[in-house]
PDB file of N, CA, C and O in Angstrom:
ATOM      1  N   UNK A 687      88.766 -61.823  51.539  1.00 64.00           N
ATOM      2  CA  UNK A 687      89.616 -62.736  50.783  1.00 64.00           C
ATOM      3  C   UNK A 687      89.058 -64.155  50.950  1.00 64.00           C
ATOM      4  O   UNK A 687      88.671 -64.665  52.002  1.00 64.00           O
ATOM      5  N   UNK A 688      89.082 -64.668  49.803  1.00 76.00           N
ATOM      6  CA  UNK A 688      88.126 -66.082  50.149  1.00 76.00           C
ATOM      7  C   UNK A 688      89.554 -66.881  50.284  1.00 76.00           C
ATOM      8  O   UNK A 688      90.644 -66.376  50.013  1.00 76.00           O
ATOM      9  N   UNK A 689      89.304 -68.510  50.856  1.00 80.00           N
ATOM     10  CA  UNK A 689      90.199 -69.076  50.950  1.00 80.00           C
ATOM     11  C   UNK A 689      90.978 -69.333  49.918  1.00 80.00           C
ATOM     12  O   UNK A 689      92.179 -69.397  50.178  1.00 80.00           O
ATOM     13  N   UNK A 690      90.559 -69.549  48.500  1.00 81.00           N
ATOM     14  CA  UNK A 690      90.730 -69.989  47.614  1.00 81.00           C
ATOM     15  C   UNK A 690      91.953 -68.785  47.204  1.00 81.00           C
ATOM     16  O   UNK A 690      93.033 -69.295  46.905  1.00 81.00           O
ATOM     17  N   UNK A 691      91.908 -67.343  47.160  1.00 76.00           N
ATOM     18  CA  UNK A 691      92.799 -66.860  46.887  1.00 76.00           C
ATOM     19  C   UNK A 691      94.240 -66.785  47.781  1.00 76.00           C
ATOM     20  O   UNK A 691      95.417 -66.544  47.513  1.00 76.00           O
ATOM     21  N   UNK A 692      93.450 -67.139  49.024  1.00 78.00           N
ATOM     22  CA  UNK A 692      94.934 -66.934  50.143  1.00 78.00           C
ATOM     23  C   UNK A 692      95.167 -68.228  49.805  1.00 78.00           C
ATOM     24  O   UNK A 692      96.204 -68.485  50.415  1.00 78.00           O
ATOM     25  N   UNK A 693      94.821 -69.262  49.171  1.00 82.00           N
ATOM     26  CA  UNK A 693      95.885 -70.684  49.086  1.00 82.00           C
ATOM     27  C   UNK A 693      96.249 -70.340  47.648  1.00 82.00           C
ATOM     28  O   UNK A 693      97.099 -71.030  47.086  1.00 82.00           O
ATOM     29  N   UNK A 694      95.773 -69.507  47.126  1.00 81.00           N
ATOM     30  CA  UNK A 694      96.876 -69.424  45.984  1.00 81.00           C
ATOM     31  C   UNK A 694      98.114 -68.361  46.153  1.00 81.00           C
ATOM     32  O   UNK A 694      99.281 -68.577  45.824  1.00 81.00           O
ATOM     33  N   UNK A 695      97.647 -67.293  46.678  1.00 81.00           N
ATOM     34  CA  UNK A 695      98.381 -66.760  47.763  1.00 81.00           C
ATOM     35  C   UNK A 695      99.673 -66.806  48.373  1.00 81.00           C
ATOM     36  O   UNK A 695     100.607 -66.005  48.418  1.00 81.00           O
ATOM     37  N   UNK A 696      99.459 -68.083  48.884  1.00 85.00           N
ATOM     38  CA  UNK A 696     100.541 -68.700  50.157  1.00 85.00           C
ATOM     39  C   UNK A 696     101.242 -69.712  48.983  1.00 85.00           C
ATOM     40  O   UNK A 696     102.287 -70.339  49.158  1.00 85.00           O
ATOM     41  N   UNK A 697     100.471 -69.723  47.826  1.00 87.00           N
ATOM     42  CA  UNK A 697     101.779 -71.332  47.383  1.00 87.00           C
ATOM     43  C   UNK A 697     102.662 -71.537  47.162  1.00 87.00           C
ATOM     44  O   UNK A 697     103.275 -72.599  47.047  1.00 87.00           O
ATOM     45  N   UNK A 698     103.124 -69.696  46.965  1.00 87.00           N
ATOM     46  CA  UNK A 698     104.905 -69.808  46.993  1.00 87.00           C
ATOM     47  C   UNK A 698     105.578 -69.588  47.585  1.00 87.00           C
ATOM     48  O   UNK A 698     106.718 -69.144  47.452  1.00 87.00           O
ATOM     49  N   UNK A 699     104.981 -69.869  48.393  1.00 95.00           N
ATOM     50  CA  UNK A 699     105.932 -69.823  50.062  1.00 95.00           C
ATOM     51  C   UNK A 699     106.750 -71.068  50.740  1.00 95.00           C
ATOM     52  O   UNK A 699     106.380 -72.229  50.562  1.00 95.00           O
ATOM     53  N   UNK A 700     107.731 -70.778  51.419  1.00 96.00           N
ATOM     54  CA  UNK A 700     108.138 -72.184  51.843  1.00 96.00           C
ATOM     55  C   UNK A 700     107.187 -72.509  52.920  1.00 96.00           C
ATOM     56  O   UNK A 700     106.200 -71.834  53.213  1.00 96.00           O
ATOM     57  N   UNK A 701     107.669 -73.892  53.634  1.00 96.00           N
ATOM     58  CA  UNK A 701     106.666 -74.006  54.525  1.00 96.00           C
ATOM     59  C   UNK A 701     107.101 -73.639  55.990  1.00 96.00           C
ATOM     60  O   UNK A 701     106.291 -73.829  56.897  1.00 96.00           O
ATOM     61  N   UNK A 702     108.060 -73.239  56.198  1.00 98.00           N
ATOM     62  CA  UNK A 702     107.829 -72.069  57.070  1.00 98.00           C
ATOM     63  C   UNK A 702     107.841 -70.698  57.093  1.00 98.00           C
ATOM     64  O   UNK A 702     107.843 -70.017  58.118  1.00 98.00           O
ATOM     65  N   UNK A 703     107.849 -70.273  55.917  1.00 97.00           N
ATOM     66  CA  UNK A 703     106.984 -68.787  55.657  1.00 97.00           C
ATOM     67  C   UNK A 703     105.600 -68.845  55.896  1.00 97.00           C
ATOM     68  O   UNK A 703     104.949 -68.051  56.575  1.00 97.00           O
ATOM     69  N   UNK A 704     105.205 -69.809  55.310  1.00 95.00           N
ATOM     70  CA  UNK A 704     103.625 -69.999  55.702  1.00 95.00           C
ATOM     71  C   UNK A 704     103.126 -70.608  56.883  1.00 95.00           C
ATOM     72  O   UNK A 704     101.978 -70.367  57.257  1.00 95.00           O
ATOM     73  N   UNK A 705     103.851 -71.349  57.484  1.00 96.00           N
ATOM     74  CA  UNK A 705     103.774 -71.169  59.111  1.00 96.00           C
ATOM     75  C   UNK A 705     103.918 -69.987  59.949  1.00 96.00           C
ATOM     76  O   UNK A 705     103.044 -69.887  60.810  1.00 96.00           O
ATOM     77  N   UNK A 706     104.822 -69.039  59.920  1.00 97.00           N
ATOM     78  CA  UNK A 706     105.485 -67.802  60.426  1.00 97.00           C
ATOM     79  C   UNK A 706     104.104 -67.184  59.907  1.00 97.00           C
ATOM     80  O   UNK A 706     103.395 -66.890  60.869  1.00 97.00           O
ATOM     81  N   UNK A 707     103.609 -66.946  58.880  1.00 95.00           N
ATOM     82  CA  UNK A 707     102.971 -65.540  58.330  1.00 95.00           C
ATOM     83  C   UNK A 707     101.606 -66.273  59.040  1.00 95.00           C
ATOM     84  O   UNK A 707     101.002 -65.345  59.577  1.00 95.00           O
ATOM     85  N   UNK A 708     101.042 -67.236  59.216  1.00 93.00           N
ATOM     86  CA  UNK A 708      99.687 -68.000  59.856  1.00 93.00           C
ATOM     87  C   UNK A 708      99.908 -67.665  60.848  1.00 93.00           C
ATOM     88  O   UNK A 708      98.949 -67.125  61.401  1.00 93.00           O
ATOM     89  N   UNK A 709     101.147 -67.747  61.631  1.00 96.00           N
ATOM     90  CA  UNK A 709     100.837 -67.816  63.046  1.00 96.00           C
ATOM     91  C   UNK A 709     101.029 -66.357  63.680  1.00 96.00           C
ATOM     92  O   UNK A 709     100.659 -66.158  64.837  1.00 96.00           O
ATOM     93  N   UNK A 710     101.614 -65.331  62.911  1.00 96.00           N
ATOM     94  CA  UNK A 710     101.460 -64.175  63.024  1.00 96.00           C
ATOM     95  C   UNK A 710     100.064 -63.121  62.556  1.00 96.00           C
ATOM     96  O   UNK A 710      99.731 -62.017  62.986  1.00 96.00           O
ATOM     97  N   UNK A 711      99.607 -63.787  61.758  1.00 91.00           N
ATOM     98  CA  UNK A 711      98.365 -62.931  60.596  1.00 91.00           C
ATOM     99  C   UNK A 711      97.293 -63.372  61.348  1.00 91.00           C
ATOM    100  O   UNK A 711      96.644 -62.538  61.979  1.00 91.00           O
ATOM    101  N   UNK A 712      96.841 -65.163  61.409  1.00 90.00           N
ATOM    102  CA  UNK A 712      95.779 -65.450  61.587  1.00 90.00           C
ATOM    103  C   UNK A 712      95.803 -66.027  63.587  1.00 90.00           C
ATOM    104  O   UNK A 712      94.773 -66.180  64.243  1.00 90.00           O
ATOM    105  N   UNK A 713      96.593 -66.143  63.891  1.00 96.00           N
ATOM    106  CA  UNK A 713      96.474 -66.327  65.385  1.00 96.00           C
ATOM    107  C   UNK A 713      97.208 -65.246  66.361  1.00 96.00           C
ATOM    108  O   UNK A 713      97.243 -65.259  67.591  1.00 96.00           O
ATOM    109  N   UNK A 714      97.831 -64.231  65.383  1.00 97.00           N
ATOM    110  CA  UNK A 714      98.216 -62.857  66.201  1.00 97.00           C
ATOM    111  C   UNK A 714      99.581 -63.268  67.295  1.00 97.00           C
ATOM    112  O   UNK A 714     100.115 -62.386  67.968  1.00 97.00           O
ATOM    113  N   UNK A 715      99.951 -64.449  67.339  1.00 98.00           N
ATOM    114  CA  UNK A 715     101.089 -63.972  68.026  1.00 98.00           C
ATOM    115  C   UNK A 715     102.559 -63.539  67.439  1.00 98.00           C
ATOM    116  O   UNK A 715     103.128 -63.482  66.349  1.00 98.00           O
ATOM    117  N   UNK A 716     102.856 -63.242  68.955  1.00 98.00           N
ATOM    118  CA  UNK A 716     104.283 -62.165  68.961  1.00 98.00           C
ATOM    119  C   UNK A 716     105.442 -63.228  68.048  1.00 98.00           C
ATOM    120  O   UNK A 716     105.147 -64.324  67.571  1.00 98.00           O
ATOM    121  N   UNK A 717     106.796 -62.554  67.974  1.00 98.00           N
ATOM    122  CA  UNK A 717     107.717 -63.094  67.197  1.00 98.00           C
ATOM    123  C   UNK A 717     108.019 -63.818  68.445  1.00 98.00           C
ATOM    124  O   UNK A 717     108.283 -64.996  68.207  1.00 98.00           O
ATOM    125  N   UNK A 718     108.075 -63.477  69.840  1.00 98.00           N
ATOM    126  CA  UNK A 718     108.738 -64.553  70.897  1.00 98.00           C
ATOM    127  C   UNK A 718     108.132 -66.241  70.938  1.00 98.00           C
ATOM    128  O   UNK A 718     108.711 -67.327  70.951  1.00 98.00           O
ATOM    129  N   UNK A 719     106.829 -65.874  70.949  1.00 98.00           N
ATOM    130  CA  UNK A 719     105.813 -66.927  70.527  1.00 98.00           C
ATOM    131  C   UNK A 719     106.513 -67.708  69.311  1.00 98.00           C
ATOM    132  O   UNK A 719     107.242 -68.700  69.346  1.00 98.00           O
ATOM    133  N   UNK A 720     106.181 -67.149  68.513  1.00 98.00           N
ATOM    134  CA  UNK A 720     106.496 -68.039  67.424  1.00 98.00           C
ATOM    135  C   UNK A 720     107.739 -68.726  67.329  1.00 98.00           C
ATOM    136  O   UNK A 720     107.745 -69.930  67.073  1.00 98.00           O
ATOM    137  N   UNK A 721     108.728 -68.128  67.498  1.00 98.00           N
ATOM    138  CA  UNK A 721     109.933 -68.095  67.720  1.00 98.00           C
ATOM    139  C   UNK A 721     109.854 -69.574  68.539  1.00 98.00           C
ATOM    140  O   UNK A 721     110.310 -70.591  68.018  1.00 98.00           O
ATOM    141  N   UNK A 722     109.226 -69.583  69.880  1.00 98.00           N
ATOM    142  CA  UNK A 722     109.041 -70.762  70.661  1.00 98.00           C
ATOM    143  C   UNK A 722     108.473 -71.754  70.342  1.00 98.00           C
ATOM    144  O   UNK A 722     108.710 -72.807  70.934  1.00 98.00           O
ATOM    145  N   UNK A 723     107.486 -71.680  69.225  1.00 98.00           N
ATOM    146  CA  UNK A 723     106.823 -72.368  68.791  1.00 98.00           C
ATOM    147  C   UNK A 723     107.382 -73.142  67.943  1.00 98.00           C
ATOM    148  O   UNK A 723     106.944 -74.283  67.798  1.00 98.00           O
ATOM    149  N   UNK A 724     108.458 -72.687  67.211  1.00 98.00           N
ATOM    150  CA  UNK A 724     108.901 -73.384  66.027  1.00 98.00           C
ATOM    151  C   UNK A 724     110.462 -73.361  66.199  1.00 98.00           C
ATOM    152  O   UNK A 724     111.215 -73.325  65.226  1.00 98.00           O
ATOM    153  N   UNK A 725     110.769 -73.378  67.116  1.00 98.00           N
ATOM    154  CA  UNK A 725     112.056 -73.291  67.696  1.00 98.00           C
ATOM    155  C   UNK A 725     113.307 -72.670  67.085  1.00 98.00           C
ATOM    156  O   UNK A 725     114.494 -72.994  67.043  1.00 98.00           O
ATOM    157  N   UNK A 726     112.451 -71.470  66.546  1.00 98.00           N
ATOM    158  CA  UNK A 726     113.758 -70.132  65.630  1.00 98.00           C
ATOM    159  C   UNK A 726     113.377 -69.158  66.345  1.00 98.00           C
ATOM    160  O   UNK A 726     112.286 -68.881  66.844  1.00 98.00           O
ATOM    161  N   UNK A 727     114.415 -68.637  66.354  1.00 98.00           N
ATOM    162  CA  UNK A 727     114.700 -67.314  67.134  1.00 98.00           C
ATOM    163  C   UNK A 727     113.718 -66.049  66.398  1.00 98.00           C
ATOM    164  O   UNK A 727     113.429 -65.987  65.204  1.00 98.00           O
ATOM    165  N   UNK A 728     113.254 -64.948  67.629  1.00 98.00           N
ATOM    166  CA  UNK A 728     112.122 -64.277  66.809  1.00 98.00           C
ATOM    167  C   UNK A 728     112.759 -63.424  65.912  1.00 98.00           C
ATOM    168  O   UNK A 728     112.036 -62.937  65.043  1.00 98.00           O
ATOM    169  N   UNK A 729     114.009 -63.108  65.913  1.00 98.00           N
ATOM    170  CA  UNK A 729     114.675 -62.487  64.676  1.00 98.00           C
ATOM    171  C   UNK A 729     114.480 -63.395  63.219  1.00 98.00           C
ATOM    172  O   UNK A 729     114.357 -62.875  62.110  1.00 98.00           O
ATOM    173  N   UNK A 730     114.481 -64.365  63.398  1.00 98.00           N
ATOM    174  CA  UNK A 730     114.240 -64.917  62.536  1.00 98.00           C
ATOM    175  C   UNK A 730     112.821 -65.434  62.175  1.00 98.00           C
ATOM    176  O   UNK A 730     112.383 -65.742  61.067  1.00 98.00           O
ATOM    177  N   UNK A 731     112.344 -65.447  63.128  1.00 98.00           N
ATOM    178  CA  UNK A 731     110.698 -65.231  62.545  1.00 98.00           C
ATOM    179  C   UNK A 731     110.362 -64.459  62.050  1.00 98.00           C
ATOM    180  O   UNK A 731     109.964 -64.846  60.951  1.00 98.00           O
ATOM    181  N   UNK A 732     110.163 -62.746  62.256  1.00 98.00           N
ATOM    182  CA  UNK A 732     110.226 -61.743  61.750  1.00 98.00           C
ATOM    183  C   UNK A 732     110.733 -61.816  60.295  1.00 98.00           C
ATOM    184  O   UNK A 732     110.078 -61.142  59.500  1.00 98.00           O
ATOM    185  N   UNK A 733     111.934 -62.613  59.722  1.00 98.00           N
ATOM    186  CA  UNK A 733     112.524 -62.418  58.457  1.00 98.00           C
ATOM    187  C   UNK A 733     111.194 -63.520  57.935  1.00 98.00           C
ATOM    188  O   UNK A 733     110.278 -63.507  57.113  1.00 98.00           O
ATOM    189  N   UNK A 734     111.513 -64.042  58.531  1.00 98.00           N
ATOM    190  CA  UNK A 734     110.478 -65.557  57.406  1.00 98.00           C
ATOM    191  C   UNK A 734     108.920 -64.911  56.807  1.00 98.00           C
ATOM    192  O   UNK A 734     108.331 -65.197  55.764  1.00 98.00           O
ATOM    193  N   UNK A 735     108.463 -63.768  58.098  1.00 97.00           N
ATOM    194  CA  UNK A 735     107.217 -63.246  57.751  1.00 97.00           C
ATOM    195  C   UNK A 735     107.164 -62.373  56.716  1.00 97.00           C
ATOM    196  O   UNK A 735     106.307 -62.453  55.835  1.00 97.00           O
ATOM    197  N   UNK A 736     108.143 -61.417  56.755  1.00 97.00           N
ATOM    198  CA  UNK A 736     108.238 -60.556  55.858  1.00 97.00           C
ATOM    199  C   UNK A 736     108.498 -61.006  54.738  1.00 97.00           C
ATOM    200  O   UNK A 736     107.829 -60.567  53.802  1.00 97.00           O
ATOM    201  N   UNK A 737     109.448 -61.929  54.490  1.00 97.00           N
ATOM    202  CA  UNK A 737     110.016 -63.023  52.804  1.00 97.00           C
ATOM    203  C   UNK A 737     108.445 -63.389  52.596  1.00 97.00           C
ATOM    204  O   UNK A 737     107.792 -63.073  51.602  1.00 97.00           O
ATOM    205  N   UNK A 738     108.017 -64.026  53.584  1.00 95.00           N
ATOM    206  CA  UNK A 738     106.491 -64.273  52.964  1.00 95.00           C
ATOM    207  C   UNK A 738     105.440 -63.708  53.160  1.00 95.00           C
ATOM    208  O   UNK A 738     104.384 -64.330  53.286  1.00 95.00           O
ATOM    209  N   UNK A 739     105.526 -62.490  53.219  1.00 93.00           N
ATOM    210  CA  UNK A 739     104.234 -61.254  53.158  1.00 93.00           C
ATOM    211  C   UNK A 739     105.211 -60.678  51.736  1.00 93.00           C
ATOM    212  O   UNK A 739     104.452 -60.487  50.786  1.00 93.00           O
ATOM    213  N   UNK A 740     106.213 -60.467  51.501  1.00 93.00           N
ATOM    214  CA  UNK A 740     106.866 -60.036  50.115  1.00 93.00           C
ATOM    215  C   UNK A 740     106.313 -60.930  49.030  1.00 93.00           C
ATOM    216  O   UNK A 740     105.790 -60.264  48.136  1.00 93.00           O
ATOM    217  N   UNK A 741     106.268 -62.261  48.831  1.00 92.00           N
ATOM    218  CA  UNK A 741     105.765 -63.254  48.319  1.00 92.00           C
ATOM    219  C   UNK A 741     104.333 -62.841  47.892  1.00 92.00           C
ATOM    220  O   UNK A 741     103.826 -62.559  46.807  1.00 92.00           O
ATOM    221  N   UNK A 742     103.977 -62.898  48.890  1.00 89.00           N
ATOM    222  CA  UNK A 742     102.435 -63.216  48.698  1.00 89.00           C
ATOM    223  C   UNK A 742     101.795 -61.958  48.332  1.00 89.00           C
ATOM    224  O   UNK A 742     100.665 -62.180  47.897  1.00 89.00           O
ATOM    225  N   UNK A 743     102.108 -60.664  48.346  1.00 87.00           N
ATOM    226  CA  UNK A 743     102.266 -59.332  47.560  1.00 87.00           C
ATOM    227  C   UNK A 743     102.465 -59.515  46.388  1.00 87.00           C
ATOM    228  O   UNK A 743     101.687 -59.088  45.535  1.00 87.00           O
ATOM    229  N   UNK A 744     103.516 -60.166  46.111  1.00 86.00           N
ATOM    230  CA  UNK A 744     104.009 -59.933  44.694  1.00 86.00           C
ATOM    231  C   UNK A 744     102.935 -60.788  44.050  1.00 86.00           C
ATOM    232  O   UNK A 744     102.381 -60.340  43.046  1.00 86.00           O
ATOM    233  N   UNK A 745     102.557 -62.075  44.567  1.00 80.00           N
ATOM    234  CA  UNK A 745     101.839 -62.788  44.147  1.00 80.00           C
ATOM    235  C   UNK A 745     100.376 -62.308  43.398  1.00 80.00           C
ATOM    236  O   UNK A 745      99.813 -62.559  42.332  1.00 80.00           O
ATOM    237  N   UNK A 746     100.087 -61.422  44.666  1.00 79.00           N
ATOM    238  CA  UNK A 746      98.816 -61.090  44.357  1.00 79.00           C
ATOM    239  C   UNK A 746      98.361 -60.325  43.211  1.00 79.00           C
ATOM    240  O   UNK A 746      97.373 -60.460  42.489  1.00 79.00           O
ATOM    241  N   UNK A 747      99.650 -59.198  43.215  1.00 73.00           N
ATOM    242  CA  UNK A 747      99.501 -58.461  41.625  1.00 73.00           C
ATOM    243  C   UNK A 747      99.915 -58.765  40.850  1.00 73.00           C
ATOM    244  O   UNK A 747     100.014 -57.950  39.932  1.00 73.00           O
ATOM    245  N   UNK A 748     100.387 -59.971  40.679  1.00 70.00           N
ATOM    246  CA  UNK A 748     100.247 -61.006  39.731  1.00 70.00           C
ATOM    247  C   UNK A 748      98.949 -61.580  39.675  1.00 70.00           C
ATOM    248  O   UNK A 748      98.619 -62.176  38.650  1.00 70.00           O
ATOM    249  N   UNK A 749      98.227 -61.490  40.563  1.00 63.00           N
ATOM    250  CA  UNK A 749      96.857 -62.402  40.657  1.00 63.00           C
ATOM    251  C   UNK A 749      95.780 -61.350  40.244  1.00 63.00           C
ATOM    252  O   UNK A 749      94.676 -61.830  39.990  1.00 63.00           O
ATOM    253  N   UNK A 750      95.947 -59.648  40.106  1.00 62.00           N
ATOM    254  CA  UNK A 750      95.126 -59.008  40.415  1.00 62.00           C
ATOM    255  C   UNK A 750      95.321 -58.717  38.368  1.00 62.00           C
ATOM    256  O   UNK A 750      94.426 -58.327  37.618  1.00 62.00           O
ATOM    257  N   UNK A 751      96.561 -59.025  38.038  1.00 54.00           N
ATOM    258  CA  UNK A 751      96.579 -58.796  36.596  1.00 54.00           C
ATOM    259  C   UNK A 751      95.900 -59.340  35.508  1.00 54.00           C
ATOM    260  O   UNK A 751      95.784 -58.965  34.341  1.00 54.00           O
ATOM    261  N   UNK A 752      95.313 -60.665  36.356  1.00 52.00           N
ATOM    262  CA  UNK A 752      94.553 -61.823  35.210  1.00 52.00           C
ATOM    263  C   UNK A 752      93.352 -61.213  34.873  1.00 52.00           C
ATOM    264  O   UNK A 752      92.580 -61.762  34.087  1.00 52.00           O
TER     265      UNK A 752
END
């Protein structure tokens, strides 16, 4: 995936979906982590990732249709 598609990718994401899904996808940590990191609970990290891995799915076959 070149960058260019994961920033088109990610653009409809809020900006902490796209924090949550970065810091889970591309630096691998846990929901406790993150959770600490951004001071939401990892239940709720977990939701933010998934809203924006749903996103960025839908996005894509939208992207894969052009």
């Amino acid at each position: 995936i070149t960058d260019k598609v994961a920033k088109q990718l990610l653009a409809g994401l809020t900006k902490r979906e796209k924090q949550v899904v970065t810091l889970r996808v591309v630096f691998d940590l846990d929901y406790d982590e993150i959770g600490e990191k951004l001071r939401i609970t990892p239940e709720r990290a977990r939701a933010y990732k998934y809203h924006g891995i749903k996103k960025a799915k839908e996005k894509g076959e939208e992207y894969g249709r052009d």
